[in-house]
Short mmCIF file of C-alpha atoms and ligand atoms in Angstrom, two decimals:
data_model
loop_
_atom_site.label_atom_id
_atom_site.label_comp_id
_atom_site.label_asym_id
_atom_site.label_seq_id
_atom_site.Cartn_x
_atom_site.Cartn_y
_atom_site.Cartn_z
CA MET A 1 -0.11 37.71 8.35
CA SER A 2 -2.95 37.76 10.84
CA PHE A 3 -6.31 36.34 9.89
CA LYS A 4 -9.79 37.35 11.00
CA LYS A 5 -10.67 33.81 12.06
CA ASN A 6 -9.40 30.26 11.68
CA ILE A 7 -11.63 27.89 9.76
CA LEU A 8 -11.01 24.16 9.92
CA CYS A 9 -12.58 21.47 7.79
CA ILE A 10 -12.37 17.86 8.98
CA GLY A 11 -12.52 15.58 5.92
CA ALA A 12 -10.62 16.37 2.71
CA GLY A 13 -12.88 14.49 0.30
CA TYR A 14 -15.05 15.43 -2.67
CA VAL A 15 -16.86 18.00 -0.54
CA GLY A 16 -14.31 19.21 2.01
CA GLY A 17 -11.54 19.91 -0.53
CA PRO A 18 -13.49 21.88 -3.13
CA THR A 19 -15.74 23.79 -0.68
CA MET A 20 -12.80 24.92 1.42
CA ALA A 21 -10.79 25.84 -1.67
CA MET A 22 -13.70 28.10 -2.69
CA ILE A 23 -14.03 29.70 0.75
CA ALA A 24 -10.27 30.30 0.92
CA ALA A 25 -10.16 31.77 -2.58
CA LYS A 26 -13.09 34.11 -1.91
CA CYS A 27 -12.21 35.03 1.67
CA PRO A 28 -8.48 35.77 2.00
CA GLN A 29 -9.16 37.27 5.45
CA TYR A 30 -9.82 33.76 6.86
CA LYS A 31 -7.22 31.04 7.35
CA VAL A 32 -8.67 27.78 6.05
CA THR A 33 -7.13 24.44 7.02
CA VAL A 34 -8.40 21.12 5.72
CA VAL A 35 -7.41 18.05 7.72
CA ASP A 36 -7.82 14.36 7.04
CA ILE A 37 -6.56 11.14 8.58
CA ASN A 38 -5.66 9.91 5.12
CA GLN A 39 -2.01 10.94 4.61
CA LYS A 40 -2.01 10.03 0.92
CA ARG A 41 -5.02 12.26 0.25
CA ILE A 42 -3.41 15.18 2.05
CA ASN A 43 -0.12 14.70 0.15
CA GLU A 44 -2.10 14.80 -3.08
CA TRP A 45 -3.95 17.97 -2.06
CA ASN A 46 -0.51 19.51 -1.49
CA SER A 47 0.74 18.40 -4.91
CA ASP A 48 -0.08 19.10 -8.54
CA SER A 49 -1.91 15.82 -8.79
CA LEU A 50 -5.07 16.37 -6.74
CA PRO A 51 -6.89 13.37 -5.26
CA ILE A 52 -10.08 14.07 -7.21
CA PHE A 53 -10.74 15.04 -10.81
CA GLU A 54 -13.02 18.06 -10.99
CA PRO A 55 -12.95 20.67 -13.78
CA GLY A 56 -11.50 23.99 -12.54
CA LEU A 57 -10.44 22.59 -9.15
CA HIS A 58 -6.71 22.73 -9.69
CA ASP A 59 -6.76 26.41 -10.71
CA LEU A 60 -8.93 27.24 -7.70
CA VAL A 61 -6.64 25.42 -5.27
CA LYS A 62 -3.61 27.19 -6.71
CA VAL A 63 -5.18 30.60 -5.97
CA ALA A 64 -5.12 30.08 -2.21
CA ARG A 65 -2.89 27.13 -1.33
CA ASP A 66 -0.10 28.15 1.06
CA ARG A 67 -1.63 31.66 1.20
CA ASN A 68 -4.67 31.01 3.38
CA LEU A 69 -5.48 27.43 2.39
CA PHE A 70 -3.59 24.56 4.02
CA PHE A 71 -3.96 20.78 3.88
CA SER A 72 -2.68 18.74 6.81
CA THR A 73 -3.06 15.53 8.80
CA GLU A 74 -2.72 17.36 12.12
CA VAL A 75 -6.34 17.01 13.14
CA GLU A 76 -5.90 17.81 16.83
CA LYS A 77 -3.74 20.88 16.23
CA GLY A 78 -6.28 22.06 13.66
CA ILE A 79 -9.10 21.69 16.18
CA ARG A 80 -7.19 23.60 18.86
CA GLU A 81 -6.59 26.57 16.58
CA ALA A 82 -10.03 26.69 14.96
CA ASP A 83 -12.89 29.10 15.61
CA ILE A 84 -15.23 27.53 13.07
CA ILE A 85 -15.10 23.80 12.27
CA PHE A 86 -16.79 22.30 9.24
CA VAL A 87 -17.26 18.55 9.56
CA SER A 88 -17.23 16.95 6.13
CA VAL A 89 -16.43 13.34 6.88
CA ASN A 90 -18.06 10.46 5.05
CA THR A 91 -21.47 9.23 6.24
CA PRO A 92 -21.94 6.01 4.26
CA THR A 93 -24.77 3.53 4.59
CA LYS A 94 -24.36 1.31 7.66
CA THR A 95 -23.16 -2.19 6.76
CA PHE A 96 -23.64 -3.81 10.17
CA GLY A 97 -26.06 -4.11 13.07
CA GLN A 98 -29.35 -2.31 13.37
CA GLY A 99 -30.29 -0.41 10.24
CA ALA A 100 -27.65 -2.22 8.13
CA GLY A 101 -28.12 -1.39 4.46
CA MET A 102 -30.35 1.61 5.24
CA ALA A 103 -29.29 3.90 8.08
CA ALA A 104 -26.36 6.30 7.93
CA ASP A 105 -23.16 5.06 9.55
CA LEU A 106 -22.34 7.89 11.94
CA GLN A 107 -19.16 6.46 13.47
CA TYR A 108 -16.79 8.87 11.67
CA TRP A 109 -19.09 11.73 12.52
CA GLU A 110 -19.27 10.87 16.20
CA LYS A 111 -15.53 10.33 16.41
CA THR A 112 -14.91 13.87 15.18
CA ALA A 113 -17.38 15.25 17.75
CA ARG A 114 -15.45 13.57 20.56
CA GLN A 115 -12.14 14.72 19.09
CA ILE A 116 -13.39 18.29 18.93
CA LEU A 117 -14.44 18.17 22.57
CA ALA A 118 -11.12 16.65 23.67
CA ASN A 119 -9.01 19.27 21.90
CA SER A 120 -10.91 22.50 22.46
CA ASP A 121 -9.95 25.28 24.81
CA HIS A 122 -12.17 28.05 23.44
CA ASP A 123 -15.75 28.39 22.12
CA LYS A 124 -16.34 27.14 18.60
CA ILE A 125 -18.96 27.03 15.90
CA ILE A 126 -19.41 23.52 14.51
CA VAL A 127 -20.86 23.27 11.02
CA GLU A 128 -22.46 20.06 9.74
CA LYS A 129 -21.31 19.90 6.12
CA SER A 130 -21.76 16.15 5.75
CA THR A 131 -25.24 14.94 4.86
CA LEU A 132 -26.82 13.66 8.05
CA PRO A 133 -30.07 12.26 9.38
CA ILE A 134 -32.46 14.84 10.73
CA ARG A 135 -31.76 15.62 14.41
CA THR A 136 -28.05 14.74 14.24
CA ALA A 137 -27.27 18.26 15.48
CA MET A 138 -28.93 17.26 18.74
CA ALA A 139 -26.57 14.29 19.15
CA MET A 140 -23.61 16.54 18.29
CA GLU A 141 -24.69 19.08 20.90
CA ARG A 142 -25.08 16.38 23.53
CA ILE A 143 -21.58 15.03 22.94
CA LEU A 144 -19.99 18.46 22.84
CA ASN A 145 -21.82 19.64 25.92
CA GLY A 146 -20.79 16.52 27.82
CA GLY A 147 -17.50 18.22 28.74
CA THR A 148 -16.72 20.48 31.69
CA GLY A 149 -19.44 22.89 30.62
CA ASN A 150 -17.04 25.86 30.37
CA LEU A 151 -17.06 25.98 26.59
CA ARG A 152 -19.88 26.83 24.19
CA PHE A 153 -20.30 24.89 20.96
CA GLU A 154 -22.96 26.15 18.60
CA VAL A 155 -23.94 23.51 16.00
CA LEU A 156 -25.08 24.73 12.57
CA SER A 157 -26.33 22.76 9.59
CA ASN A 158 -24.94 23.92 6.26
CA PRO A 159 -25.56 21.06 3.83
CA GLU A 160 -23.70 20.98 0.55
CA PHE A 161 -25.61 20.84 -2.74
CA LEU A 162 -22.71 20.68 -5.23
CA ALA A 163 -22.82 18.00 -7.90
CA GLU A 164 -19.67 16.23 -8.98
CA GLY A 165 -18.32 17.23 -12.36
CA SER A 166 -19.69 20.76 -11.89
CA ALA A 167 -18.57 21.29 -8.28
CA ILE A 168 -16.60 24.46 -8.89
CA LYS A 169 -19.35 26.09 -10.93
CA ASP A 170 -21.92 25.06 -8.31
CA LEU A 171 -19.80 26.44 -5.47
CA GLU A 172 -19.03 29.70 -7.25
CA ASN A 173 -22.60 30.32 -8.30
CA PRO A 174 -24.90 28.23 -6.12
CA ASP A 175 -28.70 28.16 -6.51
CA ARG A 176 -28.71 28.70 -2.77
CA VAL A 177 -26.67 28.29 0.39
CA LEU A 178 -28.67 26.89 3.29
CA ILE A 179 -27.75 27.68 6.87
CA GLY A 180 -29.75 26.28 9.78
CA SER A 181 -29.22 27.07 13.44
CA ARG A 182 -30.92 26.98 16.78
CA GLU A 183 -33.15 30.03 17.09
CA THR A 184 -31.57 31.19 20.35
CA ASP A 185 -29.44 34.35 20.67
CA HIS A 186 -26.24 32.30 20.49
CA GLY A 187 -27.58 30.18 17.62
CA LEU A 188 -28.56 33.24 15.59
CA LYS A 189 -25.18 34.89 16.27
CA ALA A 190 -23.36 31.79 15.00
CA ARG A 191 -25.66 31.67 11.97
CA LYS A 192 -24.77 35.30 11.22
CA GLU A 193 -21.05 34.49 11.28
CA LEU A 194 -21.50 31.80 8.66
CA VAL A 195 -23.76 33.99 6.53
CA GLU A 196 -21.00 36.61 6.60
CA ILE A 197 -18.47 34.15 5.17
CA TYR A 198 -20.67 33.12 2.23
CA ALA A 199 -21.76 36.72 1.61
CA ASN A 200 -18.21 37.36 0.37
CA TRP A 201 -19.34 35.97 -2.98
CA VAL A 202 -22.90 34.62 -2.78
CA PRO A 203 -25.70 37.20 -3.29
CA ARG A 204 -27.49 37.73 0.02
CA GLU A 205 -30.89 36.68 -1.37
CA LYS A 206 -29.46 33.27 -2.20
CA ILE A 207 -28.42 32.60 1.38
CA ILE A 208 -31.39 30.87 2.99
CA GLU A 209 -31.67 30.76 6.77
CA SER A 210 -33.77 28.24 8.65
CA ASN A 211 -33.99 26.26 11.84
CA VAL A 212 -31.41 23.51 12.14
CA TRP A 213 -33.84 20.61 11.60
CA SER A 214 -35.26 22.11 8.42
CA ALA A 215 -31.74 22.51 7.05
CA GLU A 216 -30.87 18.89 7.83
CA LEU A 217 -34.08 17.56 6.29
CA SER A 218 -33.90 19.84 3.23
CA LYS A 219 -30.67 18.17 2.13
CA LEU A 220 -32.18 14.67 2.21
CA THR A 221 -35.33 16.00 0.54
CA ALA A 222 -33.44 17.71 -2.29
CA ASN A 223 -31.56 14.52 -3.14
CA ALA A 224 -34.73 12.44 -2.86
CA PHE A 225 -36.60 14.78 -5.25
CA LEU A 226 -33.74 14.78 -7.77
CA ALA A 227 -33.43 11.00 -7.75
CA GLN A 228 -37.21 10.67 -7.95
CA ARG A 229 -37.24 12.62 -11.22
CA VAL A 230 -34.66 10.28 -12.71
CA SER A 231 -36.61 7.21 -11.59
CA SER A 232 -39.84 8.74 -12.90
CA ILE A 233 -38.44 9.30 -16.37
CA ASN A 234 -36.64 5.94 -16.34
CA SER A 235 -39.85 4.13 -15.41
CA LEU A 236 -41.53 5.62 -18.48
CA SER A 237 -38.52 4.83 -20.68
CA ALA A 238 -39.53 1.17 -20.36
CA LEU A 239 -43.02 1.99 -21.61
CA CYS A 240 -41.59 3.98 -24.53
CA GLU A 241 -39.46 1.05 -25.67
CA VAL A 242 -42.56 -1.10 -26.19
CA THR A 243 -44.92 1.54 -27.57
CA GLU A 244 -42.70 3.49 -30.03
CA ALA A 245 -43.05 6.68 -28.02
CA ASP A 246 -39.63 8.36 -27.68
CA ILE A 247 -38.59 9.23 -24.12
CA GLU A 248 -36.64 12.31 -25.25
CA GLU A 249 -39.70 13.70 -27.03
CA VAL A 250 -41.85 12.92 -23.99
CA ALA A 251 -39.33 14.53 -21.60
CA TYR A 252 -39.16 17.62 -23.79
CA ALA A 253 -42.94 17.94 -24.04
CA VAL A 254 -43.40 17.44 -20.31
CA GLY A 255 -40.43 19.56 -19.25
CA THR A 256 -41.60 22.67 -21.15
CA ASP A 257 -44.36 22.99 -18.57
CA SER A 258 -42.76 25.60 -16.34
CA ARG A 259 -44.33 23.98 -13.29
CA ILE A 260 -42.41 20.77 -14.05
CA GLY A 261 -39.21 22.21 -15.55
CA ASN A 262 -36.82 20.53 -17.94
CA LYS A 263 -33.91 19.53 -15.71
CA PHE A 264 -33.18 16.02 -14.45
CA LEU A 265 -35.43 14.37 -17.00
CA LYS A 266 -32.70 12.57 -18.90
CA ALA A 267 -33.51 8.88 -19.12
CA SER A 268 -30.49 6.73 -18.41
CA VAL A 269 -29.15 3.38 -17.41
CA GLY A 270 -29.83 4.50 -13.83
CA PHE A 271 -28.55 7.05 -11.36
CA GLY A 272 -25.32 6.44 -9.47
CA GLY A 273 -23.12 8.51 -7.23
CA SER A 274 -22.25 8.26 -3.59
CA CYS A 275 -25.33 10.04 -2.30
CA PHE A 276 -28.71 9.49 -3.98
CA LYS A 277 -29.14 5.89 -2.89
CA LYS A 278 -27.53 6.38 0.51
CA ASP A 279 -29.53 9.50 1.32
CA ILE A 280 -32.87 8.05 0.20
CA LEU A 281 -32.30 4.85 2.18
CA ASN A 282 -31.41 6.99 5.15
CA LEU A 283 -34.67 8.92 4.70
CA VAL A 284 -36.57 5.63 4.39
CA TYR A 285 -35.00 4.38 7.61
CA ILE A 286 -35.83 7.57 9.48
CA CYS A 287 -39.47 7.40 8.31
CA GLN A 288 -39.70 3.76 9.35
CA SER A 289 -38.30 4.56 12.76
CA TYR A 290 -41.07 7.14 13.25
CA GLY A 291 -43.65 4.54 12.10
CA LEU A 292 -44.29 6.38 8.82
CA ASN A 293 -44.25 3.23 6.71
CA GLU A 294 -46.24 4.62 3.76
CA VAL A 295 -43.78 7.51 3.44
CA ALA A 296 -40.88 5.09 3.70
CA ASP A 297 -42.30 2.81 0.98
CA TYR A 298 -42.96 5.75 -1.31
CA TRP A 299 -39.32 6.86 -1.24
CA GLU A 300 -37.88 3.36 -1.27
CA SER A 301 -39.59 2.75 -4.61
CA VAL A 302 -37.29 5.39 -6.15
CA VAL A 303 -34.27 3.21 -5.32
CA LEU A 304 -35.99 -0.04 -6.31
CA LEU A 305 -36.93 1.39 -9.69
CA ASN A 306 -33.32 2.43 -10.22
CA GLU A 307 -32.06 -1.08 -9.49
CA TRP A 308 -34.65 -2.45 -11.92
CA GLN A 309 -33.50 -0.01 -14.62
CA GLU A 310 -29.91 -1.32 -14.35
CA LYS A 311 -31.11 -4.93 -14.53
CA ARG A 312 -33.39 -4.13 -17.44
CA PHE A 313 -30.40 -2.80 -19.38
CA VAL A 314 -28.48 -6.06 -19.03
CA PHE A 315 -31.59 -8.10 -19.75
CA ASN A 316 -32.08 -6.08 -22.98
CA MET A 317 -28.50 -6.79 -24.00
CA LEU A 318 -28.89 -10.47 -23.33
CA SER A 319 -32.24 -10.95 -25.02
CA ASN A 320 -31.22 -8.98 -28.12
CA MET A 321 -27.89 -10.76 -28.46
CA PHE A 322 -29.69 -14.08 -29.03
CA ASN A 323 -30.00 -14.85 -25.29
CA THR A 324 -26.31 -15.46 -24.75
CA VAL A 325 -23.23 -13.34 -24.26
CA ALA A 326 -21.06 -16.19 -23.02
CA GLY A 327 -17.64 -15.97 -24.63
CA LYS A 328 -18.58 -12.74 -26.45
CA LYS A 329 -16.47 -9.62 -26.02
CA ILE A 330 -18.32 -6.51 -24.88
CA ALA A 331 -16.90 -3.01 -24.54
CA VAL A 332 -18.19 -0.98 -21.60
CA LEU A 333 -17.53 2.63 -22.57
CA GLY A 334 -17.70 4.75 -19.43
CA PHE A 335 -17.36 3.56 -15.86
CA ALA A 336 -17.79 6.83 -13.93
CA PHE A 337 -21.29 7.42 -12.49
CA LYS A 338 -21.58 10.54 -14.66
CA ALA A 339 -19.37 12.50 -17.05
CA ASN A 340 -16.56 14.82 -15.95
CA THR A 341 -15.67 12.90 -12.83
CA GLY A 342 -13.42 9.95 -12.05
CA ASP A 343 -15.80 8.91 -9.26
CA THR A 344 -17.37 5.48 -9.65
CA ARG A 345 -19.23 5.20 -6.34
CA GLU A 346 -22.57 3.40 -6.93
CA SER A 347 -21.98 3.72 -10.67
CA PRO A 348 -24.47 1.59 -12.66
CA ALA A 349 -21.40 0.36 -14.56
CA ILE A 350 -20.32 -1.69 -11.52
CA ASN A 351 -23.43 -3.88 -11.39
CA ILE A 352 -23.78 -4.04 -15.16
CA THR A 353 -20.19 -5.19 -15.64
CA ARG A 354 -20.57 -7.78 -12.90
CA TRP A 355 -23.79 -9.15 -14.36
CA LEU A 356 -22.22 -9.36 -17.83
CA LEU A 357 -19.28 -11.26 -16.33
CA GLU A 358 -21.71 -13.61 -14.56
CA GLU A 359 -23.15 -14.32 -18.00
CA ARG A 360 -19.56 -15.20 -18.96
CA ALA A 361 -19.08 -12.27 -21.30
CA LEU A 362 -15.52 -10.94 -21.76
CA VAL A 363 -15.66 -7.29 -20.79
CA ASN A 364 -13.30 -4.50 -21.88
CA VAL A 365 -13.82 -1.55 -19.54
CA SER A 366 -12.86 1.88 -20.82
CA ASP A 367 -13.09 5.35 -19.27
CA PRO A 368 -11.00 8.52 -19.67
CA GLU A 369 -10.81 9.30 -15.93
CA ALA A 370 -12.22 6.43 -13.89
CA LEU A 371 -10.12 3.39 -14.78
CA GLY A 372 -8.16 3.57 -11.51
CA ASN A 373 -11.38 3.43 -9.49
CA ALA A 374 -12.87 0.81 -11.84
CA ARG A 375 -9.90 -1.47 -11.13
CA LYS A 376 -10.49 -1.08 -7.40
CA ASP A 377 -14.25 -1.71 -7.72
CA LEU A 378 -13.63 -4.94 -9.62
CA ASN A 379 -10.42 -6.06 -7.93
CA ASP A 380 -11.93 -9.37 -6.81
CA ILE A 381 -12.45 -10.45 -10.42
CA ARG A 382 -9.75 -12.70 -11.74
CA GLU A 383 -10.75 -13.33 -15.34
CA GLY A 384 -12.85 -12.09 -18.22
CA ILE A 385 -12.04 -8.41 -17.74
CA GLU A 386 -9.59 -5.94 -19.27
CA PHE A 387 -9.13 -2.25 -18.57
CA ILE A 388 -8.31 -0.35 -21.75
CA GLU A 389 -8.18 3.43 -21.86
CA ASP A 390 -8.33 3.82 -25.65
CA PRO A 391 -12.00 3.34 -26.67
CA TYR A 392 -11.03 2.15 -30.16
CA LYS A 393 -8.85 -0.60 -28.71
CA ALA A 394 -11.55 -1.45 -26.15
CA ALA A 395 -14.11 -1.89 -28.94
CA GLU A 396 -11.86 -3.95 -31.22
CA GLY A 397 -13.20 -7.46 -31.85
CA THR A 398 -16.26 -6.94 -29.62
CA HIS A 399 -19.83 -8.02 -30.37
CA ALA A 400 -21.36 -5.12 -28.52
CA ILE A 401 -20.66 -1.70 -27.08
CA ALA A 402 -22.47 -0.43 -24.01
CA ILE A 403 -22.26 3.31 -23.39
CA LEU A 404 -22.62 3.76 -19.64
CA THR A 405 -21.25 7.27 -19.06
CA GLU A 406 -22.12 10.35 -21.13
CA TRP A 407 -18.51 11.44 -21.76
CA ASP A 408 -18.42 13.97 -24.56
CA MET A 409 -15.59 12.06 -26.24
CA TYR A 410 -17.96 9.14 -26.90
CA ARG A 411 -20.20 11.38 -28.99
CA LYS A 412 -17.26 12.18 -31.24
CA LEU A 413 -15.76 8.75 -31.88
CA ASP A 414 -15.34 7.47 -35.44
CA TYR A 415 -18.06 4.81 -35.26
CA LYS A 416 -17.41 3.60 -38.82
CA ARG A 417 -13.87 2.74 -37.78
CA ILE A 418 -15.25 1.02 -34.66
CA LEU A 419 -17.88 -0.92 -36.61
CA ASP A 420 -15.22 -2.17 -39.05
CA SER A 421 -13.21 -3.55 -36.15
CA MET A 422 -16.15 -5.36 -34.47
CA ALA A 423 -17.65 -8.84 -34.82
CA LYS A 424 -20.92 -8.90 -36.79
CA PRO A 425 -23.78 -8.44 -36.22
CA ALA A 426 -22.58 -5.44 -34.20
CA PHE A 427 -24.68 -4.10 -31.34
CA ILE A 428 -24.63 -0.78 -29.60
CA PHE A 429 -26.54 -0.17 -26.36
CA ASP A 430 -26.64 3.53 -25.63
CA GLY A 431 -27.36 3.75 -21.90
CA ARG A 432 -27.14 7.54 -21.98
CA ASN A 433 -28.83 8.45 -25.28
CA ILE A 434 -25.85 10.48 -26.44
CA LEU A 435 -25.34 9.05 -29.93
CA ASN A 436 -26.97 9.64 -33.30
CA HIS A 437 -28.95 6.41 -33.44
CA LYS A 438 -30.27 6.74 -36.98
CA GLU A 439 -26.78 7.37 -38.35
CA LEU A 440 -25.38 4.36 -36.47
CA PHE A 441 -28.21 2.17 -37.73
CA ASP A 442 -27.64 3.29 -41.34
CA MET A 443 -23.96 2.49 -40.87
CA GLY A 444 -24.83 -1.10 -39.96
CA PHE A 445 -25.12 -1.19 -36.17
CA ASN A 446 -28.10 -2.67 -34.35
CA VAL A 447 -28.97 0.14 -32.00
CA PHE A 448 -30.72 -0.02 -28.64
CA ALA A 449 -31.24 3.21 -26.77
CA ILE A 450 -33.05 3.99 -23.53
CA GLY A 451 -36.75 4.72 -24.03
CA LYS A 452 -36.72 4.37 -27.81
CA ALA A 453 -37.85 1.69 -30.20
CA PRO A 454 -34.88 -0.50 -31.16
CA LEU A 455 -33.28 -0.07 -34.60
CA LYS A 456 -32.24 -3.52 -35.78
CA HIS A 457 -31.38 -5.13 -39.07
CA PHE A 458 -33.02 -8.49 -38.34
P1 LIG B 1 -15.22 11.39 1.00
O1 LIG B 1 -15.24 9.98 1.41
O2 LIG B 1 -14.70 11.78 -0.34
O3 LIG B 1 -14.38 12.24 2.07
C1 LIG B 1 -14.51 12.10 3.44
C2 LIG B 1 -13.13 12.25 4.07
O4 LIG B 1 -13.27 12.28 5.49
C3 LIG B 1 -12.20 11.07 3.76
O5 LIG B 1 -11.03 11.56 3.10
C4 LIG B 1 -11.86 10.48 5.15
O6 LIG B 1 -10.53 10.03 5.26
C5 LIG B 1 -12.11 11.68 6.05
N1 LIG B 1 -12.34 11.32 7.45
C6 LIG B 1 -13.19 10.38 7.95
N2 LIG B 1 -13.12 10.38 9.31
C7 LIG B 1 -12.22 11.33 9.66
C8 LIG B 1 -11.73 11.79 10.92
N3 LIG B 1 -12.16 11.28 12.08
N4 LIG B 1 -10.81 12.78 10.90
C9 LIG B 1 -10.37 13.31 9.74
N5 LIG B 1 -10.80 12.91 8.52
C10 LIG B 1 -11.72 11.93 8.48
O7 LIG B 1 -16.72 11.93 1.18
P2 LIG B 1 -17.44 13.14 0.40
O8 LIG B 1 -17.92 12.68 -0.93
O9 LIG B 1 -16.58 14.36 0.48
O10 LIG B 1 -18.73 13.32 1.31
C11 LIG B 1 -18.65 13.88 2.60
C12 LIG B 1 -20.05 14.21 3.05
O11 LIG B 1 -20.63 15.18 2.18
C13 LIG B 1 -21.01 13.01 3.04
O12 LIG B 1 -21.89 13.12 4.14
C14 LIG B 1 -21.78 13.19 1.76
O13 LIG B 1 -23.08 12.65 1.84
C15 LIG B 1 -21.88 14.70 1.64
N6 LIG B 1 -22.02 15.22 0.27
C16 LIG B 1 -21.27 14.69 -0.75
C17 LIG B 1 -21.37 15.23 -2.04
C18 LIG B 1 -20.57 14.68 -3.19
O14 LIG B 1 -20.78 15.13 -4.30
N7 LIG B 1 -19.65 13.75 -3.00
C19 LIG B 1 -22.19 16.33 -2.26
C20 LIG B 1 -22.92 16.86 -1.20
C21 LIG B 1 -22.82 16.29 0.08
C1 LIG B 2 -26.19 14.94 -6.51
C2 LIG B 2 -27.00 16.23 -6.45
O1 LIG B 2 -27.25 16.70 -7.79
C3 LIG B 2 -26.26 17.31 -5.67
O2 LIG B 2 -27.08 18.47 -5.54
C4 LIG B 2 -25.92 16.77 -4.28
O3 LIG B 2 -25.17 17.71 -3.55
C5 LIG B 2 -25.11 15.49 -4.43
O4 LIG B 2 -25.86 14.52 -5.19
C6 LIG B 2 -24.78 14.83 -3.13
O5 LIG B 2 -25.47 15.03 -2.14
O6 LIG B 2 -23.83 14.05 -3.18
P1 LIG B 2 -24.14 14.06 -7.96
O7 LIG B 2 -24.52 12.73 -7.41
O8 LIG B 2 -22.73 14.49 -7.88
O9 LIG B 2 -25.00 15.21 -7.24
O10 LIG B 2 -24.55 14.12 -9.50
P2 LIG B 2 -25.94 14.34 -10.29
O11 LIG B 2 -25.68 15.28 -11.39
O12 LIG B 2 -27.04 14.66 -9.38
O13 LIG B 2 -26.17 12.91 -10.94
C7 LIG B 2 -26.52 11.79 -10.15
C8 LIG B 2 -26.83 10.61 -11.03
O14 LIG B 2 -28.08 10.80 -11.72
C9 LIG B 2 -25.78 10.38 -12.13
O15 LIG B 2 -25.56 9.01 -12.27
C10 LIG B 2 -26.44 10.95 -13.37
O16 LIG B 2 -25.97 10.38 -14.54
C11 LIG B 2 -27.90 10.60 -13.11
N1 LIG B 2 -28.85 11.46 -13.84
C12 LIG B 2 -28.92 12.79 -13.56
C13 LIG B 2 -29.68 10.90 -14.79
O17 LIG B 2 -29.62 9.68 -15.06
N2 LIG B 2 -30.57 11.71 -15.45
C14 LIG B 2 -30.68 13.04 -15.19
O18 LIG B 2 -31.52 13.72 -15.83
C15 LIG B 2 -29.83 13.58 -14.22
#
């Protein structure tokens, strides 16, 4: 079968895999190849046991795999054949040198740029899919145009807005697709080609076009705004806990104002995920490097508040459990950074579990999908921790339960059965406000939720 064009995606992670599966499923006229240097990941993409858990992903992959969707480790071959290359490699926070702990680490990104140049023999469109600092397209262009000068590489920015756990829904029916390009004839032509691909399933009015810098900055801004809402509501959750206001009632009352809107106002133990913190710190670093220190401080406070919210949760546990958890068993229910994903990157559960262990608590970690990652996150810990998938077993004999992920299954547990199996007095700390607190209190639990007055029997 001959295809209209060859699309390549470099990076078969949480973004590359699902986005390319959607493009392949919706555009059978294109051949879509996803390459990665990680052989294990590629083998999993080619099997029935995909490397990431995402509702609906397996069915989507099955639609197109081996028809016009291929997963491979042959990066150079993929580059040679491709007309359009999405780059979706990881861009974590730098851990070394200048900007350590703040700036984006662009080494994987730059390596792909050089690899593209070394293996190209015809013009290509390069699409930034990874989240990148503003003006990265300029660096990409400079590397790509450092060759013989016979080839044309047009660099587009097409940031991804999917959220984990709802990736397939978000890809199928996005709020918008953003495509930025240079505003030259060649840039606009390349932009049009990408618009054409998305227009196979995304309504035209949802495809936003912009200059390349606006597209790059819009991605960082969107994540900063989302995280800012969570930190805003979390900051007020602390005030609610000491004033008997209820954060859910406040969020509802505030969110019904159509100018504010009701989404992303769920108070929690803190936001996690691979991107919010990394992208905000990246934004902070960029602002600092332009001398915009007030702007940098403003956004950094969103991250600082989030760290405080995690610490506050552990402090609440400690102070309410008579100022000591040493030798006490605690069940951590939920280790993923949000429900419906096995991803634990930057999950509040990591810090909270570590702090509880530092206080010499004995922690049983439970999660329906994330125990594999939890084991890796805590693999340096030698004692005091157990990983138990069954939440009833994890809660048995414990003094306290901490709900750290809003898995639906935790709403439906038989809490009477759990209470009967626990040490008394029994504590429950609902870090996601998913339980019926009054019912649990009447049953005999001492209940501590986020942004609500505590319900205790003493
Ligand atoms: P990931 O770590 O899951 O996947 C990245 C993949 O790139 C890895 O499998 C890695 O092996 C591969 N890779 C790195 N260098 C390579 C190279 N030179 N050649 C081939 N493969 C290479 O990361 P992710 O979560 O998919 O994120 C990718 C980008 O998308 C990041 O910039 C992130 O900020 C952004 N993003 C992520 C999400 C999300 O929900 N995870 C959402 C929107 C945007
Ligand atoms: C987020 C954005 O929502 C995506 O648009 C973006 O593409 C992505 O980051 C990215 O760039 O990686 P994600 O991190 O997968 O997606 O998940 P979110 O649903 O945004 O949740 C992030 C964190 O905030 C989770 O820990 C979640 O529990 C927390 N959260 C979210 C709250 O505590 N309260 C809320 O009201 C909403």
